[in-house]
C-alpha atoms as a printed R data frame, in Angstrom:
    type eleno elety resid chain resno      x      y      z
1   ATOM     1    CA   UNK     A     1 46.899 54.022 64.608
2   ATOM     2    CA   UNK     A     2 44.261 52.072 66.509
3   ATOM     3    CA   UNK     A     3 43.298 54.300 69.454
4   ATOM     4    CA   UNK     A     4 42.804 52.257 72.648
5   ATOM     5    CA   UNK     A     5 40.314 52.966 75.431
6   ATOM     6    CA   UNK     A     6 41.340 55.914 77.589
7   ATOM     7    CA   UNK     A     7 43.007 58.065 74.938
8   ATOM     8    CA   UNK     A     8 39.966 60.109 73.831
9   ATOM     9    CA   UNK     A     9 37.457 61.937 76.018
10  ATOM    10    CA   UNK     A    10 33.740 61.157 76.170
11  ATOM    11    CA   UNK     A    11 32.757 64.212 74.048
12  ATOM    12    CA   UNK     A    12 35.329 63.380 71.368
13  ATOM    13    CA   UNK     A    13 34.348 59.707 71.398
14  ATOM    14    CA   UNK     A    14 30.690 60.698 71.109
15  ATOM    15    CA   UNK     A    15 31.203 63.191 68.284
16  ATOM    16    CA   UNK     A    16 33.388 60.877 66.218
17  ATOM    17    CA   UNK     A    17 31.012 58.000 66.941
18  ATOM    18    CA   UNK     A    18 28.037 59.939 65.588
19  ATOM    19    CA   UNK     A    19 30.028 61.041 62.540
20  ATOM    20    CA   UNK     A    20 31.062 57.447 61.852
21  ATOM    21    CA   UNK     A    21 27.520 56.088 62.223
22  ATOM    22    CA   UNK     A    22 26.270 58.733 59.781
23  ATOM    23    CA   UNK     A    23 29.059 57.905 57.333
24  ATOM    24    CA   UNK     A    24 28.307 54.174 57.519
25  ATOM    25    CA   UNK     A    25 24.582 54.768 57.023
26  ATOM    26    CA   UNK     A    26 25.266 56.777 53.869
27  ATOM    27    CA   UNK     A    27 27.863 54.230 52.733
28  ATOM    28    CA   UNK     A    28 25.280 51.437 52.932
29  ATOM    29    CA   UNK     A    29 22.958 53.470 50.711
30  ATOM    30    CA   UNK     A    30 25.568 54.598 48.176
31  ATOM    31    CA   UNK     A    31 27.339 51.226 47.889
32  ATOM    32    CA   UNK     A    32 24.403 49.646 46.090
33  ATOM    33    CA   UNK     A    33 25.547 51.011 42.746
34  ATOM    34    CA   UNK     A    34 29.083 49.711 43.274
35  ATOM    35    CA   UNK     A    35 27.943 46.235 44.236
36  ATOM    36    CA   UNK     A    36 25.832 46.031 41.118
37  ATOM    37    CA   UNK     A    37 29.047 45.435 39.189
38  ATOM    38    CA   UNK     A    38 31.547 44.353 41.830
39  ATOM    39    CA   UNK     A    39 29.662 41.518 43.513
40  ATOM    40    CA   UNK     A    40 30.031 40.162 46.982
41  ATOM    41    CA   UNK     A    41 33.243 38.095 46.570
42  ATOM    42    CA   UNK     A    42 35.339 41.169 45.843
43  ATOM    43    CA   UNK     A    43 34.252 42.960 49.015
44  ATOM    44    CA   UNK     A    44 34.777 39.783 51.057
45  ATOM    45    CA   UNK     A    45 38.246 39.103 49.685
46  ATOM    46    CA   UNK     A    46 39.330 42.744 49.945
47  ATOM    47    CA   UNK     A    47 38.189 42.962 53.569
48  ATOM    48    CA   UNK     A    48 39.926 39.701 54.482
49  ATOM    49    CA   UNK     A    49 43.121 40.868 52.742
50  ATOM    50    CA   UNK     A    50 43.161 44.213 54.573
51  ATOM    51    CA   UNK     A    51 42.695 42.400 57.899
52  ATOM    52    CA   UNK     A    52 45.538 39.978 57.129
53  ATOM    53    CA   UNK     A    53 47.851 42.744 55.902
54  ATOM    54    CA   UNK     A    54 47.235 44.815 59.043
55  ATOM    55    CA   UNK     A    55 48.610 41.936 61.118
56  ATOM    56    CA   UNK     A    56 52.054 42.546 59.648
57  ATOM    57    CA   UNK     A    57 53.759 45.454 61.341
58  ATOM    58    CA   UNK     A    58 56.858 46.537 59.410
59  ATOM    59    CA   UNK     A    59 59.784 48.299 61.119
60  ATOM    60    CA   UNK     A    60 60.034 52.010 60.368
61  ATOM    61    CA   UNK     A    61 62.793 53.716 62.345
62  ATOM    62    CA   UNK     A    62 63.876 54.383 65.902
63  ATOM    63    CA   UNK     A    63 62.143 51.326 67.313
64  ATOM    64    CA   UNK     A    64 58.793 52.168 65.720
65  ATOM    65    CA   UNK     A    65 56.675 50.020 63.431
66  ATOM    66    CA   UNK     A    66 53.705 50.592 61.158
67  ATOM    67    CA   UNK     A    67 51.203 48.576 59.166
68  ATOM    68    CA   UNK     A    68 48.979 48.988 56.141
69  ATOM    69    CA   UNK     A    69 45.828 51.049 56.736
70  ATOM    70    CA   UNK     A    70 44.442 50.007 53.373
71  ATOM    71    CA   UNK     A    71 41.810 52.699 52.843
72  ATOM    72    CA   UNK     A    72 43.059 53.836 49.449
73  ATOM    73    CA   UNK     A    73 43.701 50.278 48.285
74  ATOM    74    CA   UNK     A    74 40.200 49.161 49.292
75  ATOM    75    CA   UNK     A    75 38.509 52.101 47.568
76  ATOM    76    CA   UNK     A    76 40.442 51.532 44.319
77  ATOM    77    CA   UNK     A    77 39.896 47.759 44.211
78  ATOM    78    CA   UNK     A    78 36.195 48.114 45.028
79  ATOM    79    CA   UNK     A    79 35.782 51.043 42.658
80  ATOM    80    CA   UNK     A    80 33.920 53.050 45.293
81  ATOM    81    CA   UNK     A    81 34.992 55.056 48.359
82  ATOM    82    CA   UNK     A    82 31.652 54.182 49.960
83  ATOM    83    CA   UNK     A    83 32.403 50.484 49.644
84  ATOM    84    CA   UNK     A    84 35.932 51.204 50.861
85  ATOM    85    CA   UNK     A    85 34.495 52.805 53.987
86  ATOM    86    CA   UNK     A    86 32.363 49.705 54.661
87  ATOM    87    CA   UNK     A    87 35.386 47.462 54.103
88  ATOM    88    CA   UNK     A    88 37.737 49.259 56.508
89  ATOM    89    CA   UNK     A    89 34.994 49.788 59.109
90  ATOM    90    CA   UNK     A    90 34.258 46.046 59.062
91  ATOM    91    CA   UNK     A    91 37.923 45.281 59.718
92  ATOM    92    CA   UNK     A    92 38.094 47.804 62.573
93  ATOM    93    CA   UNK     A    93 34.929 46.509 64.260
94  ATOM    94    CA   UNK     A    94 36.096 42.878 64.126
95  ATOM    95    CA   UNK     A    95 39.566 43.849 65.368
96  ATOM    96    CA   UNK     A    96 38.070 45.692 68.352
97  ATOM    97    CA   UNK     A    97 35.465 43.064 69.275
98  ATOM    98    CA   UNK     A    98 37.457 39.849 68.762
99  ATOM    99    CA   UNK     A    99 41.080 40.927 69.071
100 ATOM   100    CA   UNK     A   100 41.040 43.905 71.496
101 ATOM   101    CA   UNK     A   101 42.917 45.882 68.815
102 ATOM   102    CA   UNK     A   102 41.543 49.401 69.250
103 ATOM   103    CA   UNK     A   103 39.319 50.469 72.116
104 ATOM   104    CA   UNK     A   104 35.584 49.878 72.186
105 ATOM   105    CA   UNK     A   105 35.021 53.467 73.387
106 ATOM   106    CA   UNK     A   106 37.389 54.721 70.668
107 ATOM   107    CA   UNK     A   107 35.801 52.672 67.877
108 ATOM   108    CA   UNK     A   108 33.980 55.715 66.481
109 ATOM   109    CA   UNK     A   109 37.221 57.694 66.361
110 ATOM   110    CA   UNK     A   110 39.099 54.816 64.722
111 ATOM   111    CA   UNK     A   111 36.408 54.358 62.066
112 ATOM   112    CA   UNK     A   112 36.340 58.115 61.435
113 ATOM   113    CA   UNK     A   113 40.134 58.358 61.086
114 ATOM   114    CA   UNK     A   114 40.810 55.267 58.992
115 ATOM   115    CA   UNK     A   115 37.531 54.307 57.278
116 ATOM   116    CA   UNK     A   116 36.330 57.833 56.510
117 ATOM   117    CA   UNK     A   117 39.310 60.232 56.439
118 ATOM   118    CA   UNK     A   118 41.809 57.628 55.243
119 ATOM   119    CA   UNK     A   119 39.551 56.240 52.512
120 ATOM   120    CA   UNK     A   120 38.243 59.548 51.162
121 ATOM   121    CA   UNK     A   121 41.552 61.421 51.171
122 ATOM   122    CA   UNK     A   122 43.139 58.501 49.345
123 ATOM   123    CA   UNK     A   123 40.283 58.216 46.836
124 ATOM   124    CA   UNK     A   124 40.001 61.933 45.990
125 ATOM   125    CA   UNK     A   125 43.758 62.383 45.715
126 ATOM   126    CA   UNK     A   126 44.087 59.288 43.517
127 ATOM   127    CA   UNK     A   127 41.474 60.641 41.096
128 ATOM   128    CA   UNK     A   128 43.221 64.025 41.012
129 ATOM   129    CA   UNK     A   129 46.698 62.587 40.462
130 ATOM   130    CA   UNK     A   130 45.411 60.157 37.851
131 ATOM   131    CA   UNK     A   131 44.039 63.077 35.818
132 ATOM   132    CA   UNK     A   132 47.282 65.039 36.225
133 ATOM   133    CA   UNK     A   133 49.250 61.989 35.031
134 ATOM   134    CA   UNK     A   134 47.200 61.788 31.844
135 ATOM   135    CA   UNK     A   135 44.530 59.330 32.921
136 ATOM   136    CA   UNK     A   136 46.466 56.235 31.801
137 ATOM   137    CA   UNK     A   137 45.557 53.010 33.605
138 ATOM   138    CA   UNK     A   138 49.228 52.066 33.815
139 ATOM   139    CA   UNK     A   139 49.860 55.039 36.071
140 ATOM   140    CA   UNK     A   140 47.133 54.118 38.569
141 ATOM   141    CA   UNK     A   141 49.542 52.316 40.945
142 ATOM   142    CA   UNK     A   142 51.760 55.416 41.083
143 ATOM   143    CA   UNK     A   143 48.834 57.757 41.695
144 ATOM   144    CA   UNK     A   144 47.260 55.461 44.274
145 ATOM   145    CA   UNK     A   145 50.603 54.841 45.987
146 ATOM   146    CA   UNK     A   146 51.235 58.571 46.475
147 ATOM   147    CA   UNK     A   147 47.639 59.143 47.585
148 ATOM   148    CA   UNK     A   148 47.793 56.247 50.036
149 ATOM   149    CA   UNK     A   149 50.909 57.654 51.680
150 ATOM   150    CA   UNK     A   150 49.332 61.086 52.054
151 ATOM   151    CA   UNK     A   151 46.091 59.574 53.394
152 ATOM   152    CA   UNK     A   152 47.992 57.963 56.267
153 ATOM   153    CA   UNK     A   153 49.485 61.302 57.278
154 ATOM   154    CA   UNK     A   154 46.104 63.077 57.120
155 ATOM   155    CA   UNK     A   155 44.475 60.313 59.189
156 ATOM   156    CA   UNK     A   156 47.283 60.667 61.742
157 ATOM   157    CA   UNK     A   157 46.677 64.428 61.904
158 ATOM   158    CA   UNK     A   158 42.985 63.767 62.586
159 ATOM   159    CA   UNK     A   159 43.989 61.384 65.370
160 ATOM   160    CA   UNK     A   160 46.370 63.965 66.852
161 ATOM   161    CA   UNK     A   161 43.639 66.630 66.861
162 ATOM   162    CA   UNK     A   162 41.263 64.237 68.660
163 ATOM   163    CA   UNK     A   163 43.937 63.531 71.283
164 ATOM   164    CA   UNK     A   164 44.531 67.254 71.754
165 ATOM   165    CA   UNK     A   165 40.795 68.027 72.019
166 ATOM   166    CA   UNK     A   166 40.524 65.250 74.606
167 ATOM   167    CA   UNK     A   167 43.222 66.870 76.726
168 ATOM   168    CA   UNK     A   168 45.374 63.759 76.347
169 ATOM   169    CA   UNK     A   169 48.401 65.689 75.073
170 ATOM   170    CA   UNK     A   170 49.128 69.297 74.015
171 ATOM   171    CA   UNK     A   171 48.556 69.861 70.305
172 ATOM   172    CA   UNK     A   172 51.996 71.456 69.953
173 ATOM   173    CA   UNK     A   173 53.557 68.162 71.000
174 ATOM   174    CA   UNK     A   174 51.271 65.441 69.715
175 ATOM   175    CA   UNK     A   175 50.599 66.936 66.250
176 ATOM   176    CA   UNK     A   176 54.229 67.092 65.036
177 ATOM   177    CA   UNK     A   177 55.016 63.773 66.729
178 ATOM   178    CA   UNK     A   178 52.133 61.927 65.031
179 ATOM   179    CA   UNK     A   179 52.772 63.632 61.689
180 ATOM   180    CA   UNK     A   180 56.496 62.886 61.702
181 ATOM   181    CA   UNK     A   181 56.296 59.164 62.422
182 ATOM   182    CA   UNK     A   182 53.351 58.634 60.079
183 ATOM   183    CA   UNK     A   183 55.181 60.233 57.158
184 ATOM   184    CA   UNK     A   184 57.547 57.261 57.384
185 ATOM   185    CA   UNK     A   185 54.664 54.805 57.786
186 ATOM   186    CA   UNK     A   186 52.926 56.491 54.836
187 ATOM   187    CA   UNK     A   187 55.920 55.688 52.625
188 ATOM   188    CA   UNK     A   188 55.421 52.014 53.450
189 ATOM   189    CA   UNK     A   189 51.683 52.347 52.804
190 ATOM   190    CA   UNK     A   190 52.384 53.873 49.392
191 ATOM   191    CA   UNK     A   191 54.837 51.148 48.391
192 ATOM   192    CA   UNK     A   192 52.461 48.349 49.441
193 ATOM   193    CA   UNK     A   193 49.456 49.970 47.766
194 ATOM   194    CA   UNK     A   194 51.295 50.602 44.510
195 ATOM   195    CA   UNK     A   195 52.801 47.104 44.559
196 ATOM   196    CA   UNK     A   196 49.476 45.336 45.130
197 ATOM   197    CA   UNK     A   197 47.764 47.329 42.378
198 ATOM   198    CA   UNK     A   198 50.620 46.616 39.970
199 ATOM   199    CA   UNK     A   199 50.288 42.894 40.696
200 ATOM   200    CA   UNK     A   200 46.506 42.938 40.291
201 ATOM   201    CA   UNK     A   201 46.698 44.873 37.016
202 ATOM   202    CA   UNK     A   202 49.125 42.263 35.662
203 ATOM   203    CA   UNK     A   203 47.906 38.977 37.127
204 ATOM   204    CA   UNK     A   204 44.303 39.517 38.234
205 ATOM   205    CA   UNK     A   205 42.693 42.408 36.322
206 ATOM   206    CA   UNK     A   206 39.324 40.793 37.078
207 ATOM   207    CA   UNK     A   207 39.715 42.056 40.650
208 ATOM   208    CA   UNK     A   208 40.022 45.681 39.527
209 ATOM   209    CA   UNK     A   209 37.197 47.936 38.308
210 ATOM   210    CA   UNK     A   210 36.638 47.653 34.571
211 ATOM   211    CA   UNK     A   211 34.072 47.349 31.844
212 ATOM   212    CA   UNK     A   212 34.188 43.548 31.707
213 ATOM   213    CA   UNK     A   213 33.926 42.275 35.226
214 ATOM   214    CA   UNK     A   214 34.222 38.522 35.553
215 ATOM   215    CA   UNK     A   215 35.552 37.027 38.769
216 ATOM   216    CA   UNK     A   216 38.000 34.303 37.702
217 ATOM   217    CA   UNK     A   217 38.381 32.155 40.773
218 ATOM   218    CA   UNK     A   218 38.948 31.857 44.466
219 ATOM   219    CA   UNK     A   219 42.056 29.739 44.926
220 ATOM   220    CA   UNK     A   220 44.891 32.267 44.499
221 ATOM   221    CA   UNK     A   221 43.271 35.088 46.544
222 ATOM   222    CA   UNK     A   222 42.296 32.750 49.390
223 ATOM   223    CA   UNK     A   223 45.711 31.046 49.539
224 ATOM   224    CA   UNK     A   224 47.420 34.459 49.483
225 ATOM   225    CA   UNK     A   225 45.257 35.810 52.318
226 ATOM   226    CA   UNK     A   226 45.749 32.687 54.428
227 ATOM   227    CA   UNK     A   227 49.526 32.792 53.890
228 ATOM   228    CA   UNK     A   228 49.636 36.413 55.038
229 ATOM   229    CA   UNK     A   229 47.355 35.889 58.052
230 ATOM   230    CA   UNK     A   230 48.649 32.478 59.093
231 ATOM   231    CA   UNK     A   231 52.360 32.563 58.218
232 ATOM   232    CA   UNK     A   232 53.742 36.011 57.396
233 ATOM   233    CA   UNK     A   233 52.001 37.485 60.452
234 ATOM   234    CA   UNK     A   234 54.434 35.488 62.614
235 ATOM   235    CA   UNK     A   235 57.244 37.711 61.350
236 ATOM   236    CA   UNK     A   236 55.581 41.022 62.225
237 ATOM   237    CA   UNK     A   237 57.745 43.585 63.993
238 ATOM   238    CA   UNK     A   238 57.342 43.626 67.783
239 ATOM   239    CA   UNK     A   239 58.194 47.339 67.962
240 ATOM   240    CA   UNK     A   240 55.331 49.651 69.058
241 ATOM   241    CA   UNK     A   241 53.327 51.242 66.257
242 ATOM   242    CA   UNK     A   242 53.310 54.965 65.512
243 ATOM   243    CA   UNK     A   243 50.583 56.001 67.982
244 ATOM   244    CA   UNK     A   244 51.915 53.750 70.748
245 ATOM   245    CA   UNK     A   245 55.434 55.155 70.291
246 ATOM   246    CA   UNK     A   246 54.160 58.736 70.453
247 ATOM   247    CA   UNK     A   247 52.162 57.856 73.589
248 ATOM   248    CA   UNK     A   248 55.289 56.436 75.206
249 ATOM   249    CA   UNK     A   249 57.402 59.471 74.319
250 ATOM   250    CA   UNK     A   250 54.863 62.084 75.366
251 ATOM   251    CA   UNK     A   251 53.807 60.293 78.541
252 ATOM   252    CA   UNK     A   252 50.156 59.305 78.058
253 ATOM   253    CA   UNK     A   253 50.609 55.576 77.376
254 ATOM   254    CA   UNK     A   254 49.397 54.733 80.908
255 ATOM   255    CA   UNK     A   255 45.922 56.114 80.146
256 ATOM   256    CA   UNK     A   256 45.150 52.900 78.265
257 ATOM   257    CA   UNK     A   257 45.797 50.826 81.395
258 ATOM   258    CA   UNK     A   258 43.638 53.073 83.600
259 ATOM   259    CA   UNK     A   259 40.534 52.755 81.423
260 ATOM   260    CA   UNK     A   260 39.534 49.207 80.626
261 ATOM   261    CA   UNK     A   261 36.251 48.274 78.985
262 ATOM   262    CA   UNK     A   262 35.521 44.645 79.767
263 ATOM   263    CA   UNK     A   263 34.219 42.826 76.708
264 ATOM   264    CA   UNK     A   264 34.758 39.205 75.643
265 ATOM   265    CA   UNK     A   265 37.744 39.237 73.304
266 ATOM   266    CA   UNK     A   266 38.577 35.539 72.812
267 ATOM   267    CA   UNK     A   267 41.498 36.281 70.478
268 ATOM   268    CA   UNK     A   268 42.975 39.277 72.312
269 ATOM   269    CA   UNK     A   269 46.350 40.402 70.949
270 ATOM   270    CA   UNK     A   270 45.927 37.960 68.051
271 ATOM   271    CA   UNK     A   271 46.741 34.984 70.245
272 ATOM   272    CA   UNK     A   272 45.206 31.940 71.875
273 ATOM   273    CA   UNK     A   273 46.335 31.254 75.414
274 ATOM   274    CA   UNK     A   274 48.871 28.444 75.640
275 ATOM   275    CA   UNK     A   275 49.347 27.909 71.910
276 ATOM   276    CA   UNK     A   276 52.200 30.355 71.219
277 ATOM   277    CA   UNK     A   277 52.897 31.117 67.538
278 ATOM   278    CA   UNK     A   278 50.383 28.504 66.410
279 ATOM   279    CA   UNK     A   279 47.742 30.465 68.289
280 ATOM   280    CA   UNK     A   280 48.666 33.598 66.330
281 ATOM   281    CA   UNK     A   281 48.321 31.705 63.060
282 ATOM   282    CA   UNK     A   282 44.949 30.276 64.076
283 ATOM   283    CA   UNK     A   283 43.765 33.705 65.243
284 ATOM   284    CA   UNK     A   284 44.833 35.242 61.938
285 ATOM   285    CA   UNK     A   285 43.055 32.595 59.889
286 ATOM   286    CA   UNK     A   286 39.905 32.954 61.994
287 ATOM   287    CA   UNK     A   287 39.977 36.749 61.714
288 ATOM   288    CA   UNK     A   288 40.401 36.696 57.942
289 ATOM   289    CA   UNK     A   289 37.556 34.176 57.627
290 ATOM   290    CA   UNK     A   290 35.221 36.232 59.826
291 ATOM   291    CA   UNK     A   291 36.085 39.404 57.889
292 ATOM   292    CA   UNK     A   292 35.285 37.676 54.602
293 ATOM   293    CA   UNK     A   293 31.999 36.270 55.908
294 ATOM   294    CA   UNK     A   294 30.800 39.571 57.383
295 ATOM   295    CA   UNK     A   295 31.767 41.615 54.318
296 ATOM   296    CA   UNK     A   296 30.236 39.029 51.968
297 ATOM   297    CA   UNK     A   297 27.020 39.232 53.979
298 ATOM   298    CA   UNK     A   298 27.033 43.026 53.860
299 ATOM   299    CA   UNK     A   299 27.439 42.931 50.087
300 ATOM   300    CA   UNK     A   300 24.460 40.598 49.808
301 ATOM   301    CA   UNK     A   301 22.357 42.946 51.934
302 ATOM   302    CA   UNK     A   302 23.232 46.219 50.201
303 ATOM   303    CA   UNK     A   303 23.261 44.986 46.593
304 ATOM   304    CA   UNK     A   304 20.540 46.270 44.238
305 ATOM   305    CA   UNK     A   305 17.425 44.106 44.003
306 ATOM   306    CA   UNK     A   306 18.044 43.442 40.291
307 ATOM   307    CA   UNK     A   307 21.736 42.493 40.758
């Protein structure tokens, strides 16, 4: 769902950019309470995991692929939608700057769709479903899984509206196309989100919000993230993702080639020139490391003075 350069107009890019900057400013302020109990390692590891997981596109149907957005998962693990917004925004900024994944001019729209809409829809719906299911902790993966799937569809609708407002494609065409393909991708998002939360609740409850927070160690999370970014990423589906497929079908895919913003992206397309698959592994490991370092630094900056 990463919008490239050329897909959104200047007014839409400007409006979504301002909305995203405002959301991030508030998120910095409101995350202080969350980091008082969650600490920097959790934000760093969650951000690195979301980056690594987004490298793995899974096949959906009809030659289309999708990948984890991670907004709901990040908000639940961090115990705060504000922290979740910072987490996903960090991933999106690093992807755009270092990997040319998502346009620089569309960065505001991408942050708005995935780090604001995706996170908050997933968080609010999870809380609602959790109450309807009786409030039991054991039902959190189910509630979060359903919410995560819905959040992907809502984020896709926001993206479709931005494309329509930009004059990129008629709303009557792009809205049902984006919604339809992202319902399928949302099912994958829900399964992954529910599965990860089930694993964490069983094997690493210290990584989930609770009354007795005590981080139990780095080795398993780091090895898991590096395996995903450095090994499993090599098996990602080569099929176009949901937005790219819709752009191909509705005839606006060429807009991305007509508008190019030249910025240094040393790891463009998650590769290193001349190194083949090894380059993808190295790029993945570097990206996960940078995501961890940046998020860890953010957590240190925004934490309360007495934490």
